[in-house]
CSV table of C-alpha atoms in Angstrom, one decimal:
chain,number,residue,atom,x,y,z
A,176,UNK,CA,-37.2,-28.1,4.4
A,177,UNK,CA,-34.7,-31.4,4.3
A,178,UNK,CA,-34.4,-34.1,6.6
A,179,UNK,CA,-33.5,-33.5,10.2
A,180,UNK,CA,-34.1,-33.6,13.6
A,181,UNK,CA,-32.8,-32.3,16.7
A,182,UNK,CA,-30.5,-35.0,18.1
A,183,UNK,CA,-32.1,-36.0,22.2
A,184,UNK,CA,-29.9,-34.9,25.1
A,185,UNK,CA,-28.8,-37.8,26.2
A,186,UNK,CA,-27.3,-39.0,22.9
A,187,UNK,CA,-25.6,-35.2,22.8
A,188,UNK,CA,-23.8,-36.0,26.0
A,189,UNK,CA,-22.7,-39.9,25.3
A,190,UNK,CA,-21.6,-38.0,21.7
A,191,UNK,CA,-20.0,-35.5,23.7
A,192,UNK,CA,-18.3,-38.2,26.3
A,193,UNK,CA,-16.9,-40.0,23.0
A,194,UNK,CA,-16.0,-36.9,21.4
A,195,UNK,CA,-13.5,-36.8,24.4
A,196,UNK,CA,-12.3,-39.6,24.3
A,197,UNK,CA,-11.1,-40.0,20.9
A,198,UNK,CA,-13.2,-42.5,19.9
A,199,UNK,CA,-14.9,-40.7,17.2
A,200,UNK,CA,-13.5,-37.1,15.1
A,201,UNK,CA,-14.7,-33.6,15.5
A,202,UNK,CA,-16.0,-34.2,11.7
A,203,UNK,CA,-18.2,-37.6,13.4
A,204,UNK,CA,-19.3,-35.0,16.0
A,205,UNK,CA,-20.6,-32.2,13.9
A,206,UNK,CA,-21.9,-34.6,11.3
A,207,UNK,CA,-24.1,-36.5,13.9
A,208,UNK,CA,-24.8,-33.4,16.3
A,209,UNK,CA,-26.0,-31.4,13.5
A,210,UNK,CA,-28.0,-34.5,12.0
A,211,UNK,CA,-29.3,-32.0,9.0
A,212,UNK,CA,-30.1,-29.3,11.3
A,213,UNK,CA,-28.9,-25.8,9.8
A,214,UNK,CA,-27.8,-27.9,7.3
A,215,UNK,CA,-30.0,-28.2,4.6
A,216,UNK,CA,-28.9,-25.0,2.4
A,217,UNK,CA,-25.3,-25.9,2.8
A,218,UNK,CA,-26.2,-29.4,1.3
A,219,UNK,CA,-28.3,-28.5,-1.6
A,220,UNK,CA,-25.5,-25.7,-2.6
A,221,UNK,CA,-23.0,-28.4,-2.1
A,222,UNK,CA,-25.1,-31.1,-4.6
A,223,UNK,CA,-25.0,-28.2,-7.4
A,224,UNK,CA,-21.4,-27.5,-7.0
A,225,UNK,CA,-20.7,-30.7,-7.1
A,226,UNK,CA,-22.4,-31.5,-10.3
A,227,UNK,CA,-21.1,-27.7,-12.4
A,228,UNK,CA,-17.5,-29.6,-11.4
A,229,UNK,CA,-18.4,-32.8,-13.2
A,230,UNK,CA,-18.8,-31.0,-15.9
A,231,UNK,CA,-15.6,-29.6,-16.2
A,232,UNK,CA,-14.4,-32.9,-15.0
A,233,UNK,CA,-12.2,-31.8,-12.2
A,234,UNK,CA,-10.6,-33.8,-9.5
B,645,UNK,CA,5.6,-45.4,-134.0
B,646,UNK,CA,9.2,-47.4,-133.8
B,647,UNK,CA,12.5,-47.1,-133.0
B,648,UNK,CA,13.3,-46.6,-136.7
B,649,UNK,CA,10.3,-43.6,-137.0
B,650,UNK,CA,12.1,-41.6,-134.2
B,651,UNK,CA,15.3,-42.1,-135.7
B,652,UNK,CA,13.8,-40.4,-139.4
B,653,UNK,CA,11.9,-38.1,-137.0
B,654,UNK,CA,15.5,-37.1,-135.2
B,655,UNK,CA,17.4,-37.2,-138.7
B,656,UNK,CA,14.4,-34.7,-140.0
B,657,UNK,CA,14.6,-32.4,-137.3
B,658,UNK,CA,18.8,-32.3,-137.5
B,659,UNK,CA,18.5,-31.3,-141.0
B,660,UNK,CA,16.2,-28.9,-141.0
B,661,UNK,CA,17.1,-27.0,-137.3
B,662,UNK,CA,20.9,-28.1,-136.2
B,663,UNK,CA,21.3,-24.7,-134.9
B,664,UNK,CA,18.3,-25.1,-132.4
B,665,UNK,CA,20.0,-28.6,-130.7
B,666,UNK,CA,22.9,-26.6,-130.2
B,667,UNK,CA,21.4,-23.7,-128.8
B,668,UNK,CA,19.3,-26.5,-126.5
B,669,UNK,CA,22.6,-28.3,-125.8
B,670,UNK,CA,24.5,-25.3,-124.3
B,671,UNK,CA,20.8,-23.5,-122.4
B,672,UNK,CA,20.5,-26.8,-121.0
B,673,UNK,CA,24.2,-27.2,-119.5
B,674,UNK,CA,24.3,-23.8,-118.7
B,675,UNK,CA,20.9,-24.0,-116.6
B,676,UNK,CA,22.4,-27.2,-115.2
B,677,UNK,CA,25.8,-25.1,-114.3
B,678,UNK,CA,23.8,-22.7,-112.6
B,679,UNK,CA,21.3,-25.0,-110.7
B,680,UNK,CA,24.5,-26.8,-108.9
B,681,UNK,CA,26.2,-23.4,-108.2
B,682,UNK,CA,23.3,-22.0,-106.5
B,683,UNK,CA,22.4,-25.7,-104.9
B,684,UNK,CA,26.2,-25.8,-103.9
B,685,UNK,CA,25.7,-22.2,-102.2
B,686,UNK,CA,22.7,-22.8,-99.8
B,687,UNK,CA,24.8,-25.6,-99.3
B,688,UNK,CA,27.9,-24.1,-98.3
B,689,UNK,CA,26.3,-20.9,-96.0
B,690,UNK,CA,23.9,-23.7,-94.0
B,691,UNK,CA,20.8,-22.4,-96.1
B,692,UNK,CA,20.1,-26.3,-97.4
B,693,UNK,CA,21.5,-29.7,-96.2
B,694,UNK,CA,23.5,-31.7,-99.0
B,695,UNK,CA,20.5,-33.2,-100.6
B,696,UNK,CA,19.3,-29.7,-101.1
B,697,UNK,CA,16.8,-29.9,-98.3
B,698,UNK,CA,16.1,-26.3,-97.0
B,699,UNK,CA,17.6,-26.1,-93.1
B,700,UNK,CA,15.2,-23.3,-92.5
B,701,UNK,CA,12.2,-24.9,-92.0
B,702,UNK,CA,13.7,-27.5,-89.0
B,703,UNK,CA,15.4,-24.1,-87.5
B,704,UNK,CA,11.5,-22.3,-88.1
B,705,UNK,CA,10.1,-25.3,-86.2
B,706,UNK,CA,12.6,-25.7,-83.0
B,707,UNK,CA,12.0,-21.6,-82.3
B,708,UNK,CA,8.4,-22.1,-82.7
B,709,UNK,CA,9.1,-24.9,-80.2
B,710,UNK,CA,11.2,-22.8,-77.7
B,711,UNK,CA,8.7,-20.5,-77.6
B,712,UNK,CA,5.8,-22.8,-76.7
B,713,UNK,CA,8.9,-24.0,-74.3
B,714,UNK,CA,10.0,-20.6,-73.0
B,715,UNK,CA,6.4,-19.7,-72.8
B,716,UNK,CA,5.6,-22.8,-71.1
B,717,UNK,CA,8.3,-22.2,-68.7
B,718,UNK,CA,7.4,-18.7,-68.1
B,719,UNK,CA,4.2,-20.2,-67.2
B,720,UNK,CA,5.6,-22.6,-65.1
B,721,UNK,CA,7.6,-20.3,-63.2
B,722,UNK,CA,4.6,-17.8,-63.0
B,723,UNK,CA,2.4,-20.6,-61.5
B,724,UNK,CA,6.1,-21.1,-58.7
B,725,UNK,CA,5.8,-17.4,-57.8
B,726,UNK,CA,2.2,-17.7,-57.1
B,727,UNK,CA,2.3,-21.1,-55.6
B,728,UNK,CA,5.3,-20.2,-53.6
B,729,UNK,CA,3.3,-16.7,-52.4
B,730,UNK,CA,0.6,-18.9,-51.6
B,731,UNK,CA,2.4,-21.2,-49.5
B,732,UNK,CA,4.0,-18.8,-47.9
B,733,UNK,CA,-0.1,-17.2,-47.1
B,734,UNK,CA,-0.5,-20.3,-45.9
B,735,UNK,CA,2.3,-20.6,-43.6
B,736,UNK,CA,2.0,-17.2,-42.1
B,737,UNK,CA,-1.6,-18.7,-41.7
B,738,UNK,CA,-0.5,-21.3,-40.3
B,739,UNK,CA,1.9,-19.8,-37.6
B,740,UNK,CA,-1.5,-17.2,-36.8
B,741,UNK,CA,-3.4,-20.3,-36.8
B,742,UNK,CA,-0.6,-21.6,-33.9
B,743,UNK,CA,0.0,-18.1,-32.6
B,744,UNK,CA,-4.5,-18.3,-31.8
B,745,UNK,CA,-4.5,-22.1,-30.7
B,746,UNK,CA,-1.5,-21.2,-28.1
B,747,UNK,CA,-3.4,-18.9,-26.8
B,748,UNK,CA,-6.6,-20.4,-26.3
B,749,UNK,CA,-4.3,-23.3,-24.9
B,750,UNK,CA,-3.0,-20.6,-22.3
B,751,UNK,CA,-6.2,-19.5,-21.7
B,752,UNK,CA,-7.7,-23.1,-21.0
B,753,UNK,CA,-5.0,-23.8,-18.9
B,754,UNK,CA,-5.7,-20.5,-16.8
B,755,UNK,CA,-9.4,-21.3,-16.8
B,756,UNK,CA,-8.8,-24.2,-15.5
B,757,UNK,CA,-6.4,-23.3,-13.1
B,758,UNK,CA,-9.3,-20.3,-11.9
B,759,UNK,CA,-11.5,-23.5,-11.9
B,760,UNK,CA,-9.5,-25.5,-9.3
B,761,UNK,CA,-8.8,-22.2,-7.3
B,762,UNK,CA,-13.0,-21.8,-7.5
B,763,UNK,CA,-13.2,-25.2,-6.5
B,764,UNK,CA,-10.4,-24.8,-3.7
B,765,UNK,CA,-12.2,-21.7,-2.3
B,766,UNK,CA,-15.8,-23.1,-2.7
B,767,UNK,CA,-14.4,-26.3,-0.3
B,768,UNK,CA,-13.0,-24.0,2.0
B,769,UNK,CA,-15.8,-22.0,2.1
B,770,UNK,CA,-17.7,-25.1,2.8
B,771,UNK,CA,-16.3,-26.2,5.7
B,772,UNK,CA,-16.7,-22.8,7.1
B,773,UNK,CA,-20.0,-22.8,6.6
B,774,UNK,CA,-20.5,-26.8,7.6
B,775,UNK,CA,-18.6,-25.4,10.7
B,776,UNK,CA,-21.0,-22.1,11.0
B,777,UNK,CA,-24.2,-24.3,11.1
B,778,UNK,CA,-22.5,-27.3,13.6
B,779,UNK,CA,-21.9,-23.8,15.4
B,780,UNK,CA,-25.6,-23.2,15.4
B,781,UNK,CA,-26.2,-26.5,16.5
B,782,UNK,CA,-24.3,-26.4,19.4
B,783,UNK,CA,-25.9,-22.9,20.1
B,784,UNK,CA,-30.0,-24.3,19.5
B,785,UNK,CA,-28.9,-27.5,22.2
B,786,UNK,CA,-27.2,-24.9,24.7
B,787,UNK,CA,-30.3,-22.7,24.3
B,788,UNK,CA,-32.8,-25.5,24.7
B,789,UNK,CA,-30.7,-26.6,28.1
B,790,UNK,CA,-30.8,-23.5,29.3
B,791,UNK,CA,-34.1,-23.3,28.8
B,792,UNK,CA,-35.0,-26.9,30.6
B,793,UNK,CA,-32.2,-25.6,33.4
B,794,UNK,CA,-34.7,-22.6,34.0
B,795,UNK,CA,-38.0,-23.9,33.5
B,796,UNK,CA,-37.0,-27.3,36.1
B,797,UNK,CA,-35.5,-25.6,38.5
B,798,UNK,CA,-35.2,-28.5,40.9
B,799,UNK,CA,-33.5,-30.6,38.6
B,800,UNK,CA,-31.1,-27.7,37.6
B,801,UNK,CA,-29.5,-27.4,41.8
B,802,UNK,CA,-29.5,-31.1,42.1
B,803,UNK,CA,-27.6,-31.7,38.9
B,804,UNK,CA,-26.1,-28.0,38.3
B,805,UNK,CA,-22.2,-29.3,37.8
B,806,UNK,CA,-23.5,-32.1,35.4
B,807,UNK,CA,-25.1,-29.4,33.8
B,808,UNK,CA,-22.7,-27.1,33.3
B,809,UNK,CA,-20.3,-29.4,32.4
B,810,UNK,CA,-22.5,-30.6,29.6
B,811,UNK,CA,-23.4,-26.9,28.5
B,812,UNK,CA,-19.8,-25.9,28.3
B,813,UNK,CA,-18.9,-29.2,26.3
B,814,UNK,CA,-20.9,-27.2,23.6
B,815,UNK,CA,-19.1,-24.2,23.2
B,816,UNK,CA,-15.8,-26.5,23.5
B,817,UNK,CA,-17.1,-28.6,20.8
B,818,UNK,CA,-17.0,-24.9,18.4
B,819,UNK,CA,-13.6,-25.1,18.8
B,820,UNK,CA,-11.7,-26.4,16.0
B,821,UNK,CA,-8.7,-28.4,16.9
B,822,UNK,CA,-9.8,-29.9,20.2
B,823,UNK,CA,-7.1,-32.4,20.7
B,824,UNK,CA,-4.1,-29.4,20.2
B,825,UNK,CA,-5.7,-26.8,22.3
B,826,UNK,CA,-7.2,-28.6,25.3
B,827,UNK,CA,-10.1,-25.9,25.5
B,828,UNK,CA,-10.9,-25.8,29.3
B,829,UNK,CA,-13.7,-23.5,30.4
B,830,UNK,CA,-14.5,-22.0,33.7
B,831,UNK,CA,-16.8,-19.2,35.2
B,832,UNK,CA,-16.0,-16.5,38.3
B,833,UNK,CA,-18.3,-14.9,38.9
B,834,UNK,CA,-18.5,-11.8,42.2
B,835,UNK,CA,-17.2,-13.3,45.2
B,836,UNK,CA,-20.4,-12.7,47.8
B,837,UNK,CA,-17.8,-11.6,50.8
B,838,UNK,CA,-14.5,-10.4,49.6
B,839,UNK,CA,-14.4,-7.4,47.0
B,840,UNK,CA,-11.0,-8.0,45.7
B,841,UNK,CA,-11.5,-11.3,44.1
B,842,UNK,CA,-13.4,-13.4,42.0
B,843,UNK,CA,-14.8,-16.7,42.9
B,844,UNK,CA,-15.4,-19.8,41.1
B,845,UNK,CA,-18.8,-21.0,39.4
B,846,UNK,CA,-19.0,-23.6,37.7
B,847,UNK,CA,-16.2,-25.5,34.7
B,848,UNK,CA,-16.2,-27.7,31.9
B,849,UNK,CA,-14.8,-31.5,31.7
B,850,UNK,CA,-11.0,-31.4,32.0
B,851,UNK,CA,-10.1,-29.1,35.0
B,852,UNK,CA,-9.2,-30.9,38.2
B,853,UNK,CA,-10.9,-30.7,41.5
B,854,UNK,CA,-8.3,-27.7,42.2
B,855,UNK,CA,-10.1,-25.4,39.5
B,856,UNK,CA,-12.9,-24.5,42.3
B,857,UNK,CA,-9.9,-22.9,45.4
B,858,UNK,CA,-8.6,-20.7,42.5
B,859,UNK,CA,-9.9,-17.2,43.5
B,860,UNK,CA,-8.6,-14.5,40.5
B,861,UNK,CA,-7.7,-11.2,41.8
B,862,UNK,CA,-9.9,-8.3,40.4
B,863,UNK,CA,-6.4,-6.4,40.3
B,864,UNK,CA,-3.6,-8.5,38.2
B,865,UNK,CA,-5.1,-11.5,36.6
B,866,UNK,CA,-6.4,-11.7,33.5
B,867,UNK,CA,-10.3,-12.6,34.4
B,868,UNK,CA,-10.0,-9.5,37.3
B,869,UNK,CA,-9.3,-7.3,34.0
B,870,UNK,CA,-12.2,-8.5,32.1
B,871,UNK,CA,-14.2,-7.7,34.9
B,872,UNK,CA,-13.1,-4.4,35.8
B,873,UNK,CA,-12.9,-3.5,32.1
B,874,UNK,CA,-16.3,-5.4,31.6
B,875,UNK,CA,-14.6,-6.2,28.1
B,876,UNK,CA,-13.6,-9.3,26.4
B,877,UNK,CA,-9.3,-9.6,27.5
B,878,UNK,CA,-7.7,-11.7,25.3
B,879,UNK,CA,-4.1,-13.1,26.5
B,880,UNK,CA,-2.3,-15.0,23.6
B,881,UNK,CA,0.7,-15.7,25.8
B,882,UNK,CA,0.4,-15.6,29.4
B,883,UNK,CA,4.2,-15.9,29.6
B,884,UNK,CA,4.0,-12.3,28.0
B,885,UNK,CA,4.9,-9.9,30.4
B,886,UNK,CA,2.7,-7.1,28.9
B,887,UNK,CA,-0.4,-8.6,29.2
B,888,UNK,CA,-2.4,-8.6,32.8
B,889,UNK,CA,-2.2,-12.3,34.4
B,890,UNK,CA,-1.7,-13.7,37.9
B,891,UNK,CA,1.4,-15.4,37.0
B,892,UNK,CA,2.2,-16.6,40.8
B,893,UNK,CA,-0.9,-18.4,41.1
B,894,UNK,CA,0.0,-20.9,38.0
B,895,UNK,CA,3.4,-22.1,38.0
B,896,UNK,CA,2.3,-25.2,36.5
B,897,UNK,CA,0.7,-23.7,33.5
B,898,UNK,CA,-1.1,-26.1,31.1
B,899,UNK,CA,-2.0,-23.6,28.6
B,900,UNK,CA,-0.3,-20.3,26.8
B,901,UNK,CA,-3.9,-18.7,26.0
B,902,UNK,CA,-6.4,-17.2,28.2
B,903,UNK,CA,-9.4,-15.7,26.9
B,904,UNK,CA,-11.7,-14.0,29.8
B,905,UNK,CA,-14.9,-13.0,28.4
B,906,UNK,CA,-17.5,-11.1,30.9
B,907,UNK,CA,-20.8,-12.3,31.7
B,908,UNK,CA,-23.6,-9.2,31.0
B,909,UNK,CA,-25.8,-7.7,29.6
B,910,UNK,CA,-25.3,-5.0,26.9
B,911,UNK,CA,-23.4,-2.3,27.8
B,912,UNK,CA,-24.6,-1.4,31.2
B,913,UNK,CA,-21.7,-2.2,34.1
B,914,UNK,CA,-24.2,-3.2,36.8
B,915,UNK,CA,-25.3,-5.9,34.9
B,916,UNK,CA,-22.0,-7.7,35.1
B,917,UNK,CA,-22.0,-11.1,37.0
B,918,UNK,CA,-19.1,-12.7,36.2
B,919,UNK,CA,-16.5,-13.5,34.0
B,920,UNK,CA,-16.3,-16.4,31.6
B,921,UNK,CA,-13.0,-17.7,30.9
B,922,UNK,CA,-11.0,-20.2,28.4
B,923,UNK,CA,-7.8,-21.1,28.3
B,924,UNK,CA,-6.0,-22.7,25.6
B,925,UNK,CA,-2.6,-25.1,25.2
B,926,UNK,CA,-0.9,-23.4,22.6
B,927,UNK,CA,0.5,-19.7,22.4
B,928,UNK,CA,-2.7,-17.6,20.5
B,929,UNK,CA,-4.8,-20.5,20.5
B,930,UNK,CA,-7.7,-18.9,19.0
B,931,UNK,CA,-9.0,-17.4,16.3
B,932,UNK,CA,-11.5,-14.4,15.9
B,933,UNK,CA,-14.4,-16.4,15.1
B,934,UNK,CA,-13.9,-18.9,18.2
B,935,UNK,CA,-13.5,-15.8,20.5
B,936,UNK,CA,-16.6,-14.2,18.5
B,937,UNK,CA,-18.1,-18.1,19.6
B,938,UNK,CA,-17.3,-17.6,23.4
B,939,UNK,CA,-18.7,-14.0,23.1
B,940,UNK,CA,-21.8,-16.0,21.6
B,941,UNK,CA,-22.1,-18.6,24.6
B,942,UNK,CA,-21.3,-15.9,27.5
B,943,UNK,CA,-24.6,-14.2,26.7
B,944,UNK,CA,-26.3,-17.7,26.0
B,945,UNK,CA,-25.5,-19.0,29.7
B,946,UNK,CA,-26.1,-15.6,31.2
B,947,UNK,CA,-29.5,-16.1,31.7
B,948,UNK,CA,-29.2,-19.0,33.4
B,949,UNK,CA,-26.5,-18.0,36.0
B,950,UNK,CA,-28.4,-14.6,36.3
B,951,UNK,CA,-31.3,-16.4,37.5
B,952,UNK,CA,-28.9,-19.1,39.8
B,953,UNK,CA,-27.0,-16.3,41.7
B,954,UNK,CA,-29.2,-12.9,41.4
B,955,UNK,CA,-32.9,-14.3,41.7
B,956,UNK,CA,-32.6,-16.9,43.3
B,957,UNK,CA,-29.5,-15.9,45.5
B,958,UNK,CA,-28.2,-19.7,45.9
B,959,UNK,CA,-24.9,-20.5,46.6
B,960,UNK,CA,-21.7,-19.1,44.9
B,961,UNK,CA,-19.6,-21.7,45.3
B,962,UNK,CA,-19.7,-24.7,42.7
């Protein structure tokens, strides 16, 4: 099932506040609000695309 | 025998047969007369060199020669022709041989230029779909608030602004490109007295104090339109003049988009609550997955007001 777990409210709203604020990117934001959650498929897709490239050795 | 017995021998043979030396003498000159005229005639038409030798045999061996030459030649010039017609076999190979590996070239280079475009779709695709489930993630913490907002109902009027505030951070925080649109959310919902406005609800961070006296008109505003419609009113330029907004009430416009969404459920008009509305700094702020997003979050948080203004019949204002 991968590695996640849902991310307690408090830390959501400080992540939220600093979100804001500037002090950390919408990409900071998704990567810690999501914390693997919904994310696993994505991920695993994302490892075997990643390795059918090397092959081909594209950058 | 001596000198002096072939002398009497000689003597002997003149007596007895002088005509005989004679006739010897003269067949002998004659035959030699005859040998030098025919020797001086091969002589003279190139038959024989002067010492008689016969020019024949050296003329016999130089055409044998030539032959084996000419042959040779032939031979050699046969072997050309073929070697040339092989060459040039070989050269039209060759250039079909080029002809094939330019076009597997071209082809490589297409393949990998399909490749990179793959590749450029799959990472777009990606991030679609990395934005899709942070989307989700958003929607699971908004439902599990809503949830705690209705099951603690105490908590929920003692904090409700905090609340909502928080709540509508999570369906700003679907919007891509935070810092250029300025995504500022806030909910009408039926004003309890008056029937031809709206009154305000309940906002997310970055509205000031002002956003709760704002009362849209259910006849010339944007979120009255939405609510009379009870469909989703989408305004990419409130400076438009074709699109329903109450233009006198915001001379001081921070934001070109309005997107008014109402609150209800399904299809059925009486249902309707409120309206839901976004606004959005730059002239057609958003796109048809964020508006499909606010659409999404409308019906999350309807429960929740539901139960705050119908059930529970608490206060209206904010």
């Amino acid at each position: 099932m991968g590695d996640f777990k849902m991310v307690p409210e408090e830390v959501r709203k400080e992540l939220n506040r600093l979100y804001r604020e500037g002090v950390i990117t919408r990409k900071q934001l998704m990567k810690r609000m999501k914390n693997g959650l919904f994310d696993h498929e994505r991920l695993a897709v994302k490892e075997k695309f990643e390795k059918l490239i090397e092959k081909y050795d594209i950058k | 025998m001596s000198t002096d017995d072939l002398l009497k021998i000689a003597e002997t043979f003149d007596k007895n047969t002088g005509w005989f030396l004679d006739f010897l003498g003269y067949f002998v000159a004659i035959g030699l007369v005859a040998t030098f005229l025919v020797h001086f005639y091969r002589y003279a038409t190139g038959q024989s060199d002067w010492l008689g030798r016969s020019t024949n045999d050296t003329s016999q061996l130089t055409q044998i020669q030539l032959d084996s030459l000419r042959k040779e030649k032939e031979e050699i010039e046969r072997k050309m022709i073929q070697l040339e017609s092989e060459i040039q076999d070989l050269v039209t190979l060759l250039k079909e041989k080029e002809a094939d590996l330019e076009e597997k070239t071209q082809e490589v280079i297409e393949m990998v230029h399909e490749i990179e475009t793959i590749k450029s779709l799959y990472e777009e695709l990606d991030e679609k779909y990395d934005d899709e489930t942070y989307a989700m993630s958003q929607v699971m913490y908004t439902a599990d608030e809503v949830a705690s907002a209705i099951a603690n109902e105490e908590n929920f009027r003692q904090n409700r602004a905090d609340i909502y505030i928080n709540l509508l951070d999570y369906l700003i925080n679907t919007i891509k490109g935070f810092r250029e649109k300025n995504p500022r959310v806030v909910i009408h919902i039926k004003h309890p007295k008056k029937d031809d406005v709206l009154v305000h609800y309940a906002h997310s961070s970055g509205h000031s104090h002002r956003v709760k006296d704002y009362e849209p008109p259910i006849d010339n505003s944007a979120a009255g339109r939405a609510w009379r419609t009870n469909e989703v009113y989408y305004v990419p330029d409130v400076e438009d003049p074709q699109y329903e907004y109450d233009r006198k009430a915001h001379s001081n416009k921070y934001y070109r988009t309005i997107l008014c969404v109402p609150l209800k459920a399904g299809a059925d008009p009486s249902t309707r609550i409120g309206v839901l509305s976004i606004t959005g700094k730059p002239v057609d702020a958003y796109e048809k997955i964020e508006i499909e997003r606010v659409m999404l979050f409308a019906r999350l948080l309807y429960p929740l007001i539901y139960m705050d203004t119908k059930i529970r019949e608490v206060s209206t204002y904010g």
